Coordinates of C-alpha atoms in Angstrom, one line a residue:
M1 CA 116.6 205.1 112.0
V2 CA 115.2 207.9 114.8
T3 CA 117.1 210.7 112.6
L4 CA 115.1 209.3 109.3
A5 CA 111.6 208.9 111.7
G6 CA 112.5 212.5 112.6
L7 CA 112.5 213.8 109.0
I8 CA 109.7 212.0 107.6
L9 CA 107.6 213.3 110.3
A10 CA 108.6 216.7 109.7
W11 CA 108.0 216.4 105.9
A12 CA 104.8 215.1 107.1
L13 CA 103.4 217.7 109.4
L14 CA 104.7 220.3 107.0
V15 CA 102.9 219.1 103.9
R16 CA 99.6 219.3 106.1
M17 CA 100.0 222.4 108.0
A18 CA 101.1 224.4 104.6
D19 CA 98.2 222.0 102.4
L20 CA 100.6 222.3 99.9
P21 CA 99.2 220.2 96.6
H22 CA 100.7 217.0 95.9
Y23 CA 102.1 218.0 92.6
I24 CA 104.4 220.8 94.3
L25 CA 105.2 218.6 97.5
P26 CA 103.8 215.1 97.8
G27 CA 103.3 213.3 101.4
P28 CA 105.3 210.8 102.4
E29 CA 102.7 208.3 102.5
R30 CA 102.1 209.1 98.4
V31 CA 105.8 208.4 97.8
F32 CA 105.6 205.2 99.8
L33 CA 102.4 204.2 97.5
R34 CA 104.3 205.2 94.8
L35 CA 107.5 202.9 96.0
V36 CA 104.8 200.1 96.5
D37 CA 103.0 200.5 92.7
D38 CA 105.6 201.2 90.7
W39 CA 108.6 198.8 92.2
A40 CA 109.1 197.0 88.8
L41 CA 109.8 200.2 86.8
L42 CA 112.1 201.7 89.6
A43 CA 114.2 198.7 90.4
Q44 CA 114.4 198.2 86.5
H45 CA 116.2 201.8 86.2
A46 CA 118.0 201.3 89.7
G47 CA 119.5 198.5 88.4
Y48 CA 120.9 200.5 85.3
T49 CA 122.2 203.4 87.3
A50 CA 123.8 201.2 90.0
L51 CA 125.6 199.4 87.1
E52 CA 126.6 203.1 85.8
I53 CA 127.8 203.5 89.0
M54 CA 130.1 200.7 90.1
L55 CA 131.9 200.6 86.7
G56 CA 132.4 204.1 87.2
L57 CA 134.2 203.7 90.5
G58 CA 136.1 200.8 89.3
L59 CA 137.4 202.5 86.4
G60 CA 137.9 206.2 88.3
T61 CA 139.5 204.2 91.3
L62 CA 142.2 202.2 88.7
C63 CA 142.7 205.9 86.9
G64 CA 143.3 207.7 89.5
G65 CA 145.6 205.2 91.5
L66 CA 147.5 204.9 88.3
A67 CA 147.8 208.7 87.7
A68 CA 148.8 209.0 91.4
L69 CA 151.5 206.6 91.6
A70 CA 152.6 208.3 87.9
L71 CA 152.7 212.1 89.7
T72 CA 154.7 210.2 92.3
A73 CA 157.3 208.3 90.3
S74 CA 157.7 211.3 87.6
A75 CA 159.0 214.8 87.9
A76 CA 158.2 215.2 84.2
A77 CA 154.7 213.8 84.9
R78 CA 154.2 216.1 87.9
R79 CA 154.7 219.3 85.3
W80 CA 152.1 218.0 82.9
L81 CA 149.2 215.8 85.0
L82 CA 149.0 218.3 87.7
P83 CA 147.6 221.3 85.9
L84 CA 145.2 219.0 83.9
L85 CA 143.8 217.7 87.1
L86 CA 143.3 221.2 89.0
V87 CA 141.5 222.6 85.2
S88 CA 139.8 219.2 84.9
Q89 CA 137.9 220.2 88.5
A90 CA 137.5 223.5 87.5
I91 CA 135.1 223.0 84.4
P92 CA 132.0 222.5 86.1
V93 CA 130.2 218.7 85.6
F94 CA 127.3 220.1 83.2
A95 CA 129.7 221.5 81.0
I96 CA 131.3 218.1 80.3
A97 CA 128.1 216.2 80.4
P98 CA 126.4 217.1 77.2
L99 CA 130.1 216.7 74.9
L100 CA 130.4 213.4 76.5
V101 CA 126.9 212.5 75.6
L102 CA 127.8 213.9 71.9
W103 CA 130.9 212.0 71.6
L104 CA 130.0 208.6 73.0
G105 CA 126.2 208.3 72.6
Y106 CA 123.1 208.0 74.9
G107 CA 124.2 204.8 76.1
L108 CA 126.0 203.5 79.0
T109 CA 129.6 204.4 77.8
S110 CA 128.6 208.4 78.6
K111 CA 127.3 207.6 81.7
V112 CA 130.3 205.8 82.7
A113 CA 132.8 208.1 81.8
M114 CA 131.3 211.0 83.6
A115 CA 131.0 208.7 86.9
T116 CA 134.9 208.0 86.2
L117 CA 135.6 211.7 86.0
I118 CA 133.8 212.8 88.8
I119 CA 135.8 209.7 91.3
F120 CA 138.8 210.2 89.6
F121 CA 140.1 213.9 91.3
P122 CA 139.4 212.4 94.6
V123 CA 141.0 209.0 94.4
T124 CA 144.2 210.9 92.7
A125 CA 144.8 213.4 95.2
S126 CA 144.0 211.2 98.0
F127 CA 146.2 208.7 97.1
Y128 CA 148.9 210.4 95.8
D129 CA 149.2 213.1 99.1
G130 CA 149.4 209.7 101.3
L131 CA 152.5 208.8 98.5
R132 CA 154.1 211.6 99.0
R133 CA 153.9 212.4 102.7
T134 CA 155.7 208.9 103.4
D135 CA 157.6 209.0 106.6
P136 CA 161.1 210.2 105.6
G137 CA 162.8 208.1 108.4
W138 CA 161.4 205.1 106.4
L139 CA 163.0 206.3 103.3
D140 CA 166.4 207.2 104.4
L141 CA 166.5 203.7 105.9
A142 CA 165.5 202.1 102.3
R143 CA 168.3 204.3 100.9
T144 CA 170.7 202.9 103.2
M145 CA 169.9 199.3 102.7
G146 CA 170.1 200.2 99.1
A147 CA 166.7 199.6 97.9
S148 CA 165.6 200.6 94.5
P149 CA 163.1 202.8 93.8
W150 CA 160.8 200.3 92.5
A151 CA 161.0 198.5 95.9
V152 CA 160.7 201.5 98.1
L153 CA 157.7 202.5 96.2
R154 CA 156.0 199.1 96.1
H155 CA 156.9 198.2 100.1
I156 CA 157.1 201.7 101.8
R157 CA 155.4 204.3 99.5
V158 CA 152.4 202.6 98.5
P159 CA 151.4 200.8 102.0
A160 CA 152.4 204.1 103.5
A161 CA 149.8 205.6 101.3
L162 CA 146.8 202.9 102.0
P163 CA 145.2 205.0 104.9
A164 CA 144.7 207.8 102.5
L165 CA 143.2 206.2 99.4
A166 CA 141.1 204.6 101.5
S167 CA 139.7 208.1 102.8
G168 CA 139.9 209.0 98.7
L169 CA 137.3 205.7 98.1
R170 CA 135.2 206.7 100.6
M171 CA 134.5 210.0 99.4
A172 CA 134.6 208.8 95.7
A173 CA 131.6 206.6 96.8
A174 CA 129.9 209.2 98.1
V175 CA 130.0 211.3 95.1
A176 CA 129.8 208.7 92.6
P177 CA 126.0 209.0 92.1
I178 CA 126.4 212.7 91.1
G179 CA 128.1 211.4 87.7
A180 CA 126.0 209.0 86.6
V181 CA 122.5 210.9 87.6
V182 CA 124.0 213.9 85.6
G183 CA 124.6 211.9 82.5
E184 CA 121.4 210.4 82.6
W185 CA 119.9 214.1 83.0
V186 CA 121.5 215.3 79.9
G187 CA 121.0 212.7 77.5
A188 CA 119.7 208.6 78.0
S189 CA 117.3 206.2 77.4
A190 CA 116.8 204.2 81.1
G191 CA 118.1 205.2 84.9
L192 CA 116.9 207.0 87.7
G193 CA 117.8 210.1 86.3
Y194 CA 116.5 210.0 83.3
L195 CA 113.1 208.8 85.4
M196 CA 113.2 211.6 87.9
L197 CA 113.6 213.9 84.8
H198 CA 110.1 212.3 82.8
A199 CA 108.3 212.3 86.1
T200 CA 108.7 215.7 86.8
A201 CA 108.0 216.8 83.0
R202 CA 104.9 214.9 83.4
V203 CA 104.0 216.5 87.1
Q204 CA 104.4 212.9 88.7
T205 CA 106.4 214.7 91.8
D206 CA 105.8 211.4 93.9
L207 CA 107.6 209.1 91.2
T208 CA 110.1 211.7 91.2
F209 CA 110.3 211.9 94.9
A210 CA 110.7 207.5 94.9
A211 CA 113.4 207.9 92.1
L212 CA 115.6 210.2 94.9
F213 CA 114.7 207.4 97.8
I214 CA 116.3 205.0 96.0
L215 CA 118.9 206.9 94.9
A216 CA 119.7 207.9 98.2
L217 CA 119.9 204.1 99.3
L218 CA 121.9 203.4 96.7
A219 CA 124.6 205.9 97.7
V220 CA 124.5 204.6 101.1
G221 CA 125.1 201.0 100.4
L222 CA 127.7 201.7 97.8
W223 CA 129.6 203.9 100.7
L224 CA 128.4 201.1 103.4
L225 CA 129.9 198.5 101.1
V226 CA 133.2 200.8 100.3
D227 CA 133.8 201.4 104.0
L228 CA 133.4 197.5 105.1
T229 CA 135.6 196.6 102.1
V230 CA 138.4 199.0 103.2
R231 CA 137.8 197.8 107.0
R232 CA 138.3 194.3 105.9
A233 CA 141.3 194.6 103.4
L234 CA 143.0 197.2 106.0
P235 CA 142.2 195.6 109.4
W236 CA 145.4 197.4 110.9
L237 CA 144.1 200.5 110.6
P238 CA 143.4 202.1 113.9
D239 CA 139.4 203.5 114.2
S240 CA 139.9 205.8 117.2
V241 CA 135.6 206.6 117.2
M242 CA 134.9 203.0 117.0
S243 CA 137.2 202.4 120.0
K244 CA 135.8 205.3 122.1
E245 CA 132.2 203.7 121.3
V246 CA 133.1 200.5 122.7
T247 CA 134.7 201.9 125.5
R248 CA 131.5 203.6 126.4

């Protein structure tokens, strides 16, 4: 809160000292008034964007988890999927978005697909890294006891990889809004990205900043929700940072 207050104060001082016109950089008071006056409009578009983000996060996590399991279980999958994963990250997001809109239309589907693609890679990479870095001693013990590959995966590799998956989910939550908003910029009929694009074209910069503020709140709220869910689902994971703060 102190950091936020400091940023708002610096913003207000910059606008006043530089005497910037409001259509270039509106002051925080103009943005706050726009938030109050157009709250219904902002909430409507924010709800649409939030739906895209949540659906994309769910599908991206599911597809990423399955891909990581396939990479771990099959050498053939590693030969075919790993190059595709790398190529998918080498292609700029803005190059894919117009194609998805062309193929899937201007509705919800193309935005969810875009968010899924953004989330897919960090979940896959982190989970796969956790699966392949299982303690060799545990694996040797399981083989000595005659455990099947499925039992080893289910009872040893996956539980050992959950901390890495948790890190991937936090990262995915942070980047999830990017895919939805980029898709809305390319072509949409609703959403915060759509609202920002049209507000900027009409030189309603205060409305653009208000939409950005709502989008930032969505991103922070989503990250906190994922972090809380991970902490509740994996209560045994140590947190040295929290432990230090409690000690202090």
